[in-house]
JSON list of C-alpha atoms and ligand atoms in Angstrom, two decimals:
[
{"chain": "A", "resi": 680, "resn": "MET", "atom": "CA", "xyz": [-17.08, 12.66, -6.38]},
{"chain": "A", "resi": 681, "resn": "ASN", "atom": "CA", "xyz": [-18.07, 9.21, -5.58]},
{"chain": "A", "resi": 682, "resn": "ILE", "atom": "CA", "xyz": [-14.11, 7.93, -4.70]},
{"chain": "A", "resi": 683, "resn": "SER", "atom": "CA", "xyz": [-13.85, 4.45, -5.85]},
{"chain": "A", "resi": 684, "resn": "ARG", "atom": "CA", "xyz": [-15.81, 5.60, -9.48]},
{"chain": "A", "resi": 685, "resn": "GLY", "atom": "CA", "xyz": [-12.85, 8.00, -9.48]},
{"chain": "A", "resi": 686, "resn": "TYR", "atom": "CA", "xyz": [-10.19, 5.70, -8.95]},
{"chain": "A", "resi": 687, "resn": "ASP", "atom": "CA", "xyz": [-12.00, 3.57, -11.25]},
{"chain": "A", "resi": 688, "resn": "GLN", "atom": "CA", "xyz": [-11.83, 6.24, -13.75]},
{"chain": "A", "resi": 689, "resn": "LEU", "atom": "CA", "xyz": [-7.96, 6.25, -12.83]},
{"chain": "A", "resi": 690, "resn": "SER", "atom": "CA", "xyz": [-7.44, 3.10, -13.76]},
{"chain": "A", "resi": 691, "resn": "HIS", "atom": "CA", "xyz": [-6.80, 3.10, -16.91]},
{"chain": "A", "resi": 692, "resn": "ILE", "atom": "CA", "xyz": [-4.19, 5.84, -17.17]},
{"chain": "A", "resi": 693, "resn": "TYR", "atom": "CA", "xyz": [-2.80, 5.41, -13.53]},
{"chain": "A", "resi": 694, "resn": "ARG", "atom": "CA", "xyz": [0.09, 3.95, -14.60]},
{"chain": "A", "resi": 695, "resn": "LEU", "atom": "CA", "xyz": [0.89, 6.12, -17.32]},
{"chain": "A", "resi": 696, "resn": "VAL", "atom": "CA", "xyz": [0.30, 9.52, -14.98]},
{"chain": "A", "resi": 697, "resn": "GLU", "atom": "CA", "xyz": [2.90, 7.66, -12.07]},
{"chain": "A", "resi": 698, "resn": "PHE", "atom": "CA", "xyz": [5.11, 7.42, -15.31]},
{"chain": "A", "resi": 699, "resn": "ILE", "atom": "CA", "xyz": [5.16, 10.36, -16.50]},
{"chain": "A", "resi": 700, "resn": "ALA", "atom": "CA", "xyz": [5.19, 11.87, -13.09]},
{"chain": "A", "resi": 701, "resn": "PHE", "atom": "CA", "xyz": [7.82, 9.86, -11.02]},
{"chain": "A", "resi": 702, "resn": "GLY", "atom": "CA", "xyz": [9.69, 7.01, -13.87]},
{"chain": "A", "resi": 703, "resn": "ARG", "atom": "CA", "xyz": [10.14, 3.98, -11.83]},
{"chain": "A", "resi": 704, "resn": "ALA", "atom": "CA", "xyz": [10.93, 5.89, -8.44]},
{"chain": "A", "resi": 705, "resn": "LEU", "atom": "CA", "xyz": [7.40, 4.10, -7.23]},
{"chain": "A", "resi": 706, "resn": "GLU", "atom": "CA", "xyz": [7.64, 1.28, -8.70]},
{"chain": "A", "resi": 707, "resn": "ARG", "atom": "CA", "xyz": [11.07, 0.71, -7.27]},
{"chain": "A", "resi": 708, "resn": "ALA", "atom": "CA", "xyz": [10.17, 1.95, -3.67]},
{"chain": "A", "resi": 709, "resn": "ARG", "atom": "CA", "xyz": [7.15, -0.47, -3.76]},
{"chain": "A", "resi": 710, "resn": "PHE", "atom": "CA", "xyz": [8.96, -3.73, -4.72]},
{"chain": "A", "resi": 711, "resn": "HIS", "atom": "CA", "xyz": [12.37, -3.10, -2.52]},
{"chain": "A", "resi": 712, "resn": "HIS", "atom": "CA", "xyz": [11.83, -5.47, 0.27]},
{"chain": "A", "resi": 713, "resn": "PHE", "atom": "CA", "xyz": [9.54, -7.78, -1.19]},
{"chain": "A", "resi": 714, "resn": "SER", "atom": "CA", "xyz": [11.78, -10.73, -1.15]},
{"chain": "A", "resi": 715, "resn": "GLN", "atom": "CA", "xyz": [10.48, -10.52, 2.60]},
{"chain": "A", "resi": 716, "resn": "LEU", "atom": "CA", "xyz": [7.06, -12.38, 1.62]},
{"chain": "A", "resi": 717, "resn": "ARG", "atom": "CA", "xyz": [9.09, -15.05, 0.10]},
{"chain": "A", "resi": 718, "resn": "ASP", "atom": "CA", "xyz": [8.38, -17.65, 2.89]},
{"chain": "A", "resi": 719, "resn": "CYS", "atom": "CA", "xyz": [4.67, -15.87, 3.43]},
{"chain": "A", "resi": 720, "resn": "LYS", "atom": "CA", "xyz": [1.73, -18.43, 4.21]},
{"chain": "A", "resi": 721, "resn": "ARG", "atom": "CA", "xyz": [-0.95, -15.65, 3.86]},
{"chain": "A", "resi": 722, "resn": "ILE", "atom": "CA", "xyz": [-0.32, -11.94, 2.48]},
{"chain": "A", "resi": 723, "resn": "LEU", "atom": "CA", "xyz": [-3.03, -9.48, 2.40]},
{"chain": "A", "resi": 724, "resn": "LEU", "atom": "CA", "xyz": [-2.55, -6.36, -0.37]},
{"chain": "A", "resi": 725, "resn": "LEU", "atom": "CA", "xyz": [-4.59, -3.60, 0.82]},
{"chain": "A", "resi": 726, "resn": "GLY", "atom": "CA", "xyz": [-5.32, -0.82, -2.23]},
{"chain": "A", "resi": 727, "resn": "ASP", "atom": "CA", "xyz": [-2.86, -2.42, -4.37]},
{"chain": "A", "resi": 728, "resn": "GLY", "atom": "CA", "xyz": [-4.71, -0.86, -7.16]},
{"chain": "A", "resi": 729, "resn": "ASP", "atom": "CA", "xyz": [-3.72, -2.01, -10.80]},
{"chain": "A", "resi": 730, "resn": "GLY", "atom": "CA", "xyz": [-2.52, -5.71, -9.51]},
{"chain": "A", "resi": 731, "resn": "ARG", "atom": "CA", "xyz": [1.30, -5.04, -10.02]},
{"chain": "A", "resi": 732, "resn": "GLY", "atom": "CA", "xyz": [2.16, -5.81, -6.33]},
{"chain": "A", "resi": 733, "resn": "LEU", "atom": "CA", "xyz": [-0.27, -8.83, -6.81]},
{"chain": "A", "resi": 734, "resn": "ALA", "atom": "CA", "xyz": [1.40, -9.90, -9.69]},
{"chain": "A", "resi": 735, "resn": "LEU", "atom": "CA", "xyz": [4.58, -10.23, -8.11]},
{"chain": "A", "resi": 736, "resn": "ALA", "atom": "CA", "xyz": [3.69, -11.04, -4.44]},
{"chain": "A", "resi": 737, "resn": "CYS", "atom": "CA", "xyz": [2.29, -14.22, -6.80]},
{"chain": "A", "resi": 738, "resn": "ARG", "atom": "CA", "xyz": [5.83, -15.02, -7.91]},
{"chain": "A", "resi": 739, "resn": "VAL", "atom": "CA", "xyz": [7.83, -13.87, -4.95]},
{"chain": "A", "resi": 740, "resn": "ALA", "atom": "CA", "xyz": [5.12, -16.32, -2.99]},
{"chain": "A", "resi": 741, "resn": "PRO", "atom": "CA", "xyz": [4.38, -19.28, -4.99]},
{"chain": "A", "resi": 742, "resn": "HIS", "atom": "CA", "xyz": [2.69, -21.09, -1.88]},
{"chain": "A", "resi": 743, "resn": "ALA", "atom": "CA", "xyz": [1.01, -17.94, -0.41]},
{"chain": "A", "resi": 744, "resn": "ARG", "atom": "CA", "xyz": [-2.51, -17.73, -0.27]},
{"chain": "A", "resi": 745, "resn": "ILE", "atom": "CA", "xyz": [-3.06, -14.19, -1.04]},
{"chain": "A", "resi": 746, "resn": "ASP", "atom": "CA", "xyz": [-6.27, -11.24, -0.54]},
{"chain": "A", "resi": 747, "resn": "SER", "atom": "CA", "xyz": [-6.07, -8.31, -2.01]},
{"chain": "A", "resi": 748, "resn": "ILE", "atom": "CA", "xyz": [-9.17, -5.68, -0.83]},
{"chain": "A", "resi": 749, "resn": "ASP", "atom": "CA", "xyz": [-9.24, -2.46, -2.90]},
{"chain": "A", "resi": 750, "resn": "PHE", "atom": "CA", "xyz": [-13.12, -0.47, -3.45]},
{"chain": "A", "resi": 751, "resn": "SER", "atom": "CA", "xyz": [-12.09, 0.28, -7.08]},
{"chain": "A", "resi": 752, "resn": "ALA", "atom": "CA", "xyz": [-13.80, -2.12, -9.22]},
{"chain": "A", "resi": 753, "resn": "GLY", "atom": "CA", "xyz": [-11.68, -0.39, -11.93]},
{"chain": "A", "resi": 754, "resn": "MET", "atom": "CA", "xyz": [-8.57, -1.27, -10.20]},
{"chain": "A", "resi": 755, "resn": "LEU", "atom": "CA", "xyz": [-9.65, -5.39, -9.60]},
{"chain": "A", "resi": 756, "resn": "ALA", "atom": "CA", "xyz": [-10.44, -5.61, -12.69]},
{"chain": "A", "resi": 757, "resn": "ARG", "atom": "CA", "xyz": [-7.06, -4.83, -13.60]},
{"chain": "A", "resi": 758, "resn": "ALA", "atom": "CA", "xyz": [-5.65, -6.71, -11.00]},
{"chain": "A", "resi": 759, "resn": "ALA", "atom": "CA", "xyz": [-7.43, -9.78, -12.82]},
{"chain": "A", "resi": 760, "resn": "ARG", "atom": "CA", "xyz": [-6.42, -9.49, -15.76]},
{"chain": "A", "resi": 761, "resn": "ARG", "atom": "CA", "xyz": [-2.67, -9.23, -14.78]},
{"chain": "A", "resi": 762, "resn": "LEU", "atom": "CA", "xyz": [-2.78, -12.87, -12.43]},
{"chain": "A", "resi": 763, "resn": "ARG", "atom": "CA", "xyz": [-1.47, -15.95, -14.69]},
{"chain": "A", "resi": 764, "resn": "PRO", "atom": "CA", "xyz": [-4.14, -18.68, -14.49]},
{"chain": "A", "resi": 765, "resn": "GLU", "atom": "CA", "xyz": [-2.34, -21.02, -12.73]},
{"chain": "A", "resi": 766, "resn": "ASP", "atom": "CA", "xyz": [-2.27, -18.03, -9.64]},
{"chain": "A", "resi": 767, "resn": "ARG", "atom": "CA", "xyz": [-5.97, -18.00, -9.61]},
{"chain": "A", "resi": 768, "resn": "ALA", "atom": "CA", "xyz": [-7.10, -20.25, -7.20]},
{"chain": "A", "resi": 769, "resn": "ARG", "atom": "CA", "xyz": [-5.00, -18.96, -4.10]},
{"chain": "A", "resi": 770, "resn": "VAL", "atom": "CA", "xyz": [-5.93, -15.42, -4.81]},
{"chain": "A", "resi": 771, "resn": "THR", "atom": "CA", "xyz": [-9.00, -13.55, -3.58]},
{"chain": "A", "resi": 772, "resn": "LEU", "atom": "CA", "xyz": [-9.87, -10.18, -4.61]},
{"chain": "A", "resi": 773, "resn": "ARG", "atom": "CA", "xyz": [-12.47, -8.26, -2.86]},
{"chain": "A", "resi": 774, "resn": "GLN", "atom": "CA", "xyz": [-14.40, -4.92, -3.72]},
{"chain": "A", "resi": 775, "resn": "ALA", "atom": "CA", "xyz": [-14.41, -3.59, -0.09]},
{"chain": "A", "resi": 776, "resn": "ASP", "atom": "CA", "xyz": [-13.82, -0.49, 1.77]},
{"chain": "A", "resi": 777, "resn": "ALA", "atom": "CA", "xyz": [-10.33, -1.78, 4.03]},
{"chain": "A", "resi": 778, "resn": "LEU", "atom": "CA", "xyz": [-11.02, 0.45, 6.72]},
{"chain": "A", "resi": 779, "resn": "ALA", "atom": "CA", "xyz": [-14.08, -1.42, 7.79]},
{"chain": "A", "resi": 780, "resn": "PHE", "atom": "CA", "xyz": [-13.55, -4.82, 6.10]},
{"chain": "A", "resi": 781, "resn": "ASN", "atom": "CA", "xyz": [-14.33, -7.87, 8.51]},
{"chain": "A", "resi": 782, "resn": "PHE", "atom": "CA", "xyz": [-10.48, -9.17, 8.55]},
{"chain": "A", "resi": 783, "resn": "PRO", "atom": "CA", "xyz": [-10.48, -12.72, 10.15]},
{"chain": "A", "resi": 784, "resn": "ALA", "atom": "CA", "xyz": [-8.47, -13.08, 13.33]},
{"chain": "A", "resi": 785, "resn": "ASP", "atom": "CA", "xyz": [-4.82, -13.95, 13.52]},
{"chain": "A", "resi": 786, "resn": "THR", "atom": "CA", "xyz": [-4.60, -14.86, 9.48]},
{"chain": "A", "resi": 787, "resn": "TYR", "atom": "CA", "xyz": [-1.78, -12.91, 8.42]},
{"chain": "A", "resi": 788, "resn": "ASP", "atom": "CA", "xyz": [2.03, -13.10, 8.50]},
{"chain": "A", "resi": 789, "resn": "ALA", "atom": "CA", "xyz": [2.42, -10.13, 6.15]},
{"chain": "A", "resi": 790, "resn": "VAL", "atom": "CA", "xyz": [0.14, -7.11, 5.00]},
{"chain": "A", "resi": 791, "resn": "THR", "atom": "CA", "xyz": [1.41, -4.23, 2.11]},
{"chain": "A", "resi": 792, "resn": "THR", "atom": "CA", "xyz": [0.32, -0.86, 2.02]},
{"chain": "A", "resi": 793, "resn": "PHE", "atom": "CA", "xyz": [2.11, 0.78, -1.07]},
{"chain": "A", "resi": 794, "resn": "PHE", "atom": "CA", "xyz": [0.76, 4.40, -1.68]},
{"chain": "A", "resi": 795, "resn": "PHE", "atom": "CA", "xyz": [-2.50, 3.65, 0.40]},
{"chain": "A", "resi": 796, "resn": "LEU", "atom": "CA", "xyz": [-2.07, 4.97, 3.69]},
{"chain": "A", "resi": 797, "resn": "ASP", "atom": "CA", "xyz": [-1.52, 8.69, 2.42]},
{"chain": "A", "resi": 798, "resn": "CYS", "atom": "CA", "xyz": [-5.42, 8.66, 0.96]},
{"chain": "A", "resi": 799, "resn": "PHE", "atom": "CA", "xyz": [-6.42, 8.62, 4.77]},
{"chain": "A", "resi": 800, "resn": "SER", "atom": "CA", "xyz": [-5.91, 11.57, 7.68]},
{"chain": "A", "resi": 801, "resn": "GLY", "atom": "CA", "xyz": [-3.52, 10.16, 10.87]},
{"chain": "A", "resi": 802, "resn": "GLU", "atom": "CA", "xyz": [-6.69, 9.60, 12.98]},
{"chain": "A", "resi": 803, "resn": "GLN", "atom": "CA", "xyz": [-7.96, 7.73, 10.42]},
{"chain": "A", "resi": 804, "resn": "VAL", "atom": "CA", "xyz": [-4.78, 5.65, 10.22]},
{"chain": "A", "resi": 805, "resn": "ARG", "atom": "CA", "xyz": [-4.44, 5.38, 13.74]},
{"chain": "A", "resi": 806, "resn": "ALA", "atom": "CA", "xyz": [-7.91, 3.42, 13.87]},
{"chain": "A", "resi": 807, "resn": "PHE", "atom": "CA", "xyz": [-7.14, 1.66, 10.79]},
{"chain": "A", "resi": 808, "resn": "ILE", "atom": "CA", "xyz": [-3.95, 0.10, 12.69]},
{"chain": "A", "resi": 809, "resn": "ASP", "atom": "CA", "xyz": [-5.84, -0.91, 15.79]},
{"chain": "A", "resi": 810, "resn": "HIS", "atom": "CA", "xyz": [-8.10, -2.20, 13.55]},
{"chain": "A", "resi": 811, "resn": "LEU", "atom": "CA", "xyz": [-6.08, -4.33, 11.15]},
{"chain": "A", "resi": 812, "resn": "ARG", "atom": "CA", "xyz": [-4.08, -5.84, 14.39]},
{"chain": "A", "resi": 813, "resn": "PRO", "atom": "CA", "xyz": [-5.72, -8.76, 15.43]},
{"chain": "A", "resi": 814, "resn": "ALA", "atom": "CA", "xyz": [-5.83, -9.77, 12.00]},
{"chain": "A", "resi": 815, "resn": "LEU", "atom": "CA", "xyz": [-1.47, -10.15, 11.81]},
{"chain": "A", "resi": 816, "resn": "LYS", "atom": "CA", "xyz": [-0.12, -13.08, 12.93]},
{"chain": "A", "resi": 817, "resn": "SER", "atom": "CA", "xyz": [2.62, -12.47, 15.68]},
{"chain": "A", "resi": 818, "resn": "ASN", "atom": "CA", "xyz": [6.18, -11.47, 14.01]},
{"chain": "A", "resi": 819, "resn": "ALA", "atom": "CA", "xyz": [3.61, -10.94, 11.05]},
{"chain": "A", "resi": 820, "resn": "LEU", "atom": "CA", "xyz": [5.69, -8.18, 8.45]},
{"chain": "A", "resi": 821, "resn": "TRP", "atom": "CA", "xyz": [4.01, -4.79, 7.21]},
{"chain": "A", "resi": 822, "resn": "LEU", "atom": "CA", "xyz": [5.72, -3.27, 3.87]},
{"chain": "A", "resi": 823, "resn": "TYR", "atom": "CA", "xyz": [5.18, -0.15, 3.87]},
{"chain": "A", "resi": 824, "resn": "ALA", "atom": "CA", "xyz": [6.17, 2.69, 0.81]},
{"chain": "A", "resi": 825, "resn": "ASP", "atom": "CA", "xyz": [5.20, 5.90, 0.58]},
{"chain": "A", "resi": 826, "resn": "PHE", "atom": "CA", "xyz": [6.11, 9.81, 0.28]},
{"chain": "A", "resi": 827, "resn": "ALA", "atom": "CA", "xyz": [7.49, 11.13, 3.02]},
{"chain": "A", "resi": 828, "resn": "LEU", "atom": "CA", "xyz": [8.69, 14.87, 3.43]},
{"chain": "A", "resi": 829, "resn": "PRO", "atom": "CA", "xyz": [12.27, 15.25, 3.77]},
{"chain": "A", "resi": 830, "resn": "PRO", "atom": "CA", "xyz": [13.72, 16.56, 6.74]},
{"chain": "A", "resi": 831, "resn": "SER", "atom": "CA", "xyz": [14.95, 19.93, 5.84]},
{"chain": "A", "resi": 832, "resn": "GLY", "atom": "CA", "xyz": [16.41, 21.96, 2.72]},
{"chain": "A", "resi": 833, "resn": "VAL", "atom": "CA", "xyz": [15.29, 22.27, -1.16]},
{"chain": "A", "resi": 834, "resn": "LEU", "atom": "CA", "xyz": [14.26, 18.78, -0.98]},
{"chain": "A", "resi": 835, "resn": "ARG", "atom": "CA", "xyz": [11.70, 19.44, 1.68]},
{"chain": "A", "resi": 836, "resn": "LEU", "atom": "CA", "xyz": [10.61, 22.53, -0.62]},
{"chain": "A", "resi": 837, "resn": "ARG", "atom": "CA", "xyz": [10.37, 20.22, -3.37]},
{"chain": "A", "resi": 838, "resn": "ALA", "atom": "CA", "xyz": [8.35, 17.86, -1.84]},
{"chain": "A", "resi": 839, "resn": "ARG", "atom": "CA", "xyz": [5.91, 19.78, -0.70]},
{"chain": "A", "resi": 840, "resn": "VAL", "atom": "CA", "xyz": [5.61, 20.96, -4.48]},
{"chain": "A", "resi": 841, "resn": "TRP", "atom": "CA", "xyz": [5.04, 18.14, -5.54]},
{"chain": "A", "resi": 842, "resn": "LEU", "atom": "CA", "xyz": [2.56, 16.69, -2.89]},
{"chain": "A", "resi": 843, "resn": "ALA", "atom": "CA", "xyz": [0.35, 19.98, -3.24]},
{"chain": "A", "resi": 844, "resn": "LEU", "atom": "CA", "xyz": [0.06, 18.74, -6.79]},
{"chain": "A", "resi": 845, "resn": "MET", "atom": "CA", "xyz": [-0.68, 15.22, -5.98]},
{"chain": "A", "resi": 846, "resn": "HIS", "atom": "CA", "xyz": [-3.23, 16.02, -3.72]},
{"chain": "A", "resi": 847, "resn": "ALA", "atom": "CA", "xyz": [-5.00, 18.58, -5.68]},
{"chain": "A", "resi": 848, "resn": "PHE", "atom": "CA", "xyz": [-4.65, 15.84, -8.55]},
{"chain": "A", "resi": 849, "resn": "PHE", "atom": "CA", "xyz": [-6.57, 13.25, -6.49]},
{"chain": "A", "resi": 850, "resn": "ARG", "atom": "CA", "xyz": [-8.70, 15.91, -5.24]},
{"chain": "A", "resi": 851, "resn": "TRP", "atom": "CA", "xyz": [-9.88, 16.49, -8.66]},
{"chain": "A", "resi": 852, "resn": "GLN", "atom": "CA", "xyz": [-9.81, 13.03, -9.59]},
{"chain": "A", "resi": 853, "resn": "THR", "atom": "CA", "xyz": [-11.21, 11.04, -6.80]},
{"chain": "A", "resi": 854, "resn": "GLY", "atom": "CA", "xyz": [-12.77, 13.39, -3.97]},
{"chain": "A", "resi": 855, "resn": "LEU", "atom": "CA", "xyz": [-9.43, 13.01, -1.85]},
{"chain": "A", "resi": 856, "resn": "ALA", "atom": "CA", "xyz": [-10.55, 14.92, 0.85]},
{"chain": "A", "resi": 857, "resn": "VAL", "atom": "CA", "xyz": [-7.26, 14.89, 3.31]},
{"chain": "A", "resi": 858, "resn": "ARG", "atom": "CA", "xyz": [-4.75, 17.78, 2.29]},
{"chain": "A", "resi": 859, "resn": "ALA", "atom": "CA", "xyz": [-1.42, 16.38, 4.28]},
{"chain": "A", "resi": 860, "resn": "LEU", "atom": "CA", "xyz": [0.55, 13.54, 4.53]},
{"chain": "A", "resi": 861, "resn": "PRO", "atom": "CA", "xyz": [-0.52, 11.20, 7.94]},
{"chain": "A", "resi": 862, "resn": "PRO", "atom": "CA", "xyz": [2.44, 10.09, 9.92]},
{"chain": "A", "resi": 863, "resn": "ALA", "atom": "CA", "xyz": [1.86, 6.61, 8.92]},
{"chain": "A", "resi": 864, "resn": "LYS", "atom": "CA", "xyz": [5.40, 5.48, 10.35]},
{"chain": "A", "resi": 865, "resn": "ASN", "atom": "CA", "xyz": [5.18, 6.95, 13.83]},
{"chain": "A", "resi": 866, "resn": "LEU", "atom": "CA", "xyz": [1.28, 5.90, 14.08]},
{"chain": "A", "resi": 867, "resn": "LEU", "atom": "CA", "xyz": [2.60, 1.94, 13.11]},
{"chain": "A", "resi": 868, "resn": "HIS", "atom": "CA", "xyz": [6.11, 2.81, 15.48]},
{"chain": "A", "resi": 869, "resn": "ALA", "atom": "CA", "xyz": [3.31, 3.80, 18.45]},
{"chain": "A", "resi": 870, "resn": "ALA", "atom": "CA", "xyz": [0.98, 1.10, 17.80]},
{"chain": "A", "resi": 871, "resn": "GLY", "atom": "CA", "xyz": [4.10, -1.47, 18.60]},
{"chain": "A", "resi": 872, "resn": "PHE", "atom": "CA", "xyz": [5.47, -2.39, 15.13]},
{"chain": "A", "resi": 873, "resn": "ARG", "atom": "CA", "xyz": [9.52, -2.21, 15.15]},
{"chain": "A", "resi": 874, "resn": "LEU", "atom": "CA", "xyz": [11.31, -0.74, 11.96]},
{"chain": "A", "resi": 875, "resn": "GLN", "atom": "CA", "xyz": [13.19, -3.35, 10.69]},
{"chain": "A", "resi": 876, "resn": "THR", "atom": "CA", "xyz": [14.83, -1.82, 7.52]},
{"chain": "A", "resi": 877, "resn": "GLU", "atom": "CA", "xyz": [13.97, 1.09, 5.53]},
{"chain": "A", "resi": 878, "resn": "THR", "atom": "CA", "xyz": [15.35, 2.30, 2.18]},
{"chain": "A", "resi": 879, "resn": "SER", "atom": "CA", "xyz": [14.74, 5.81, 0.45]},
{"chain": "A", "resi": 880, "resn": "TRP", "atom": "CA", "xyz": [15.14, 7.60, -2.06]},
{"chain": "A", "resi": 881, "resn": "GLN", "atom": "CA", "xyz": [15.10, 11.37, -3.50]},
{"chain": "A", "resi": 882, "resn": "GLY", "atom": "CA", "xyz": [16.50, 12.81, -0.63]},
{"chain": "A", "resi": 883, "resn": "ARG", "atom": "CA", "xyz": [14.01, 10.74, 1.56]},
{"chain": "A", "resi": 884, "resn": "PHE", "atom": "CA", "xyz": [10.58, 11.85, -0.31]},
{"chain": "A", "resi": 885, "resn": "ILE", "atom": "CA", "xyz": [10.35, 8.23, -0.98]},
{"chain": "A", "resi": 886, "resn": "LEU", "atom": "CA", "xyz": [10.41, 5.58, 1.32]},
{"chain": "A", "resi": 887, "resn": "SER", "atom": "CA", "xyz": [10.04, 1.84, 1.52]},
{"chain": "A", "resi": 888, "resn": "THR", "atom": "CA", "xyz": [10.06, 0.25, 4.63]},
{"chain": "A", "resi": 889, "resn": "VAL", "atom": "CA", "xyz": [9.45, -2.80, 6.05]},
{"chain": "A", "resi": 890, "resn": "PHE", "atom": "CA", "xyz": [7.74, -2.91, 9.97]},
{"chain": "A", "resi": 891, "resn": "THR", "atom": "CA", "xyz": [7.68, -6.17, 11.88]},
{"chain": "A", "resi": 892, "resn": "GLN", "atom": "CA", "xyz": [4.94, -6.35, 14.34]},
{"chain": "A", "resi": 893, "resn": "THR", "atom": "CA", "xyz": [5.98, -7.11, 17.87]},
{"chain": "A", "resi": 894, "resn": "LYS", "atom": "CA", "xyz": [2.77, -8.60, 19.38]},
{"chain": "A", "resi": 895, "resn": "VAL", "atom": "CA", "xyz": [2.46, -12.21, 20.76]},
{"chain": "A", "resi": 896, "resn": "SER", "atom": "CA", "xyz": [0.00, -14.37, 19.71]},
{"chain": "A", "resi": 897, "resn": "PRO", "atom": "CA", "xyz": [-2.89, -15.33, 21.97]},
{"chain": "A", "resi": 898, "resn": "ASN", "atom": "CA", "xyz": [-2.89, -18.70, 19.90]},
{"chain": "A", "resi": 899, "resn": "ARG", "atom": "CA", "xyz": [0.91, -19.60, 20.85]},
{"chain": "B", "resi": 441, "resn": "SAM", "atom": "C1", "xyz": [-3.24, 6.00, -5.00]},
{"chain": "B", "resi": 441, "resn": "SAM", "atom": "S1", "xyz": [-3.76, 5.06, -4.83]},
{"chain": "B", "resi": 441, "resn": "SAM", "atom": "C2", "xyz": [-2.60, 3.16, -4.81]},
{"chain": "B", "resi": 441, "resn": "SAM", "atom": "C3", "xyz": [-2.15, 2.10, -5.51]},
{"chain": "B", "resi": 441, "resn": "SAM", "atom": "C4", "xyz": [-0.95, 1.22, -5.54]},
{"chain": "B", "resi": 441, "resn": "SAM", "atom": "N1", "xyz": [-0.98, 0.88, -4.17]},
{"chain": "B", "resi": 441, "resn": "SAM", "atom": "C5", "xyz": [0.29, 2.08, -5.68]},
{"chain": "B", "resi": 441, "resn": "SAM", "atom": "O1", "xyz": [1.04, 1.93, -5.21]},
{"chain": "B", "resi": 441, "resn": "SAM", "atom": "O2", "xyz": [0.00, 2.74, -6.88]},
{"chain": "B", "resi": 441, "resn": "SAM", "atom": "C6", "xyz": [-4.69, 4.11, -4.02]},
{"chain": "B", "resi": 441, "resn": "SAM", "atom": "C7", "xyz": [-5.48, 2.76, -4.20]},
{"chain": "B", "resi": 441, "resn": "SAM", "atom": "O3", "xyz": [-6.13, 2.64, -2.90]},
{"chain": "B", "resi": 441, "resn": "SAM", "atom": "C8", "xyz": [-7.54, 2.10, -2.98]},
{"chain": "B", "resi": 441, "resn": "SAM", "atom": "N2", "xyz": [-8.74, 2.35, -1.92]},
{"chain": "B", "resi": 441, "resn": "SAM", "atom": "C9", "xyz": [-8.12, 3.95, -1.25]},
{"chain": "B", "resi": 441, "resn": "SAM", "atom": "N3", "xyz": [-8.79, 3.90, -0.40]},
{"chain": "B", "resi": 441, "resn": "SAM", "atom": "C10", "xyz": [-9.11, 2.62, -0.07]},
{"chain": "B", "resi": 441, "resn": "SAM", "atom": "C11", "xyz": [-10.31, 2.44, 0.77]},
{"chain": "B", "resi": 441, "resn": "SAM", "atom": "N4", "xyz": [-11.09, 2.79, 1.78]},
{"chain": "B", "resi": 441, "resn": "SAM", "atom": "N5", "xyz": [-10.15, 0.79, 0.94]},
{"chain": "B", "resi": 441, "resn": "SAM", "atom": "C12", "xyz": [-9.93, 0.00, -0.27]},
{"chain": "B", "resi": 441, "resn": "SAM", "atom": "N6", "xyz": [-9.12, 0.45, -1.21]},
{"chain": "B", "resi": 441, "resn": "SAM", "atom": "C13", "xyz": [-8.86, 1.97, -1.37]},
{"chain": "B", "resi": 441, "resn": "SAM", "atom": "C14", "xyz": [-8.09, 2.94, -4.59]},
{"chain": "B", "resi": 441, "resn": "SAM", "atom": "O4", "xyz": [-8.83, 2.18, -5.15]},
{"chain": "B", "resi": 441, "resn": "SAM", "atom": "C15", "xyz": [-6.20, 3.08, -5.39]},
{"chain": "B", "resi": 441, "resn": "SAM", "atom": "O5", "xyz": [-6.14, 1.62, -5.71]}
]
């Protein structure tokens, strides 16, 4: 299965499947910290899918230029349809593999990855953070939302069942290769991103986290 074609097919039913499985829980996690984008001038959305993040980013950050990169043409087409005409000029939608994309240096005030890094292995996420870092300005925000394994007990067991079901579903639909969550938060921390704030739901099965880049930009 070609992965991007898998997401193209899923794009029609993605929101419905999400709602049946999780109700509004993922929606809450994605957008919980969105107001932090308010003053950003350049925002990068990675694997935003059907464009719900893009539509909200346009409203929350009315003066930002926004780049959204996803490798599914189907997802991007849905995202384009959600855009208000007055926002089109400041939004760039790109169909590309984010892991290999040639990002412009020292550009973005914020990046969002919502239920995106869990598409990759730990090694891929580690390499991707290193790849993306030079594109982020000093003190850039990284808005992250994803699943996590709760620390113990019945909730951990329940999460394992859900994750196994989701991995099987995405393997079937998109050819997803991974079978476990990458330690994305630890990798961000190890790469010098500081956890600024975090909210969790369902016993820490769903996380919404804001990291801040701590590097000092060479240009300042
Ligand atoms: C699980 S969906 C998450 C979509 C959305 N962010 C959300 O919160 O539901 C993963 C998204 O990432 C995109 N994607 C997966 N791998 C990618 C890659 N290497 N480069 C760009 N986009 C990718 C898929 O096309 C899909 O839209």
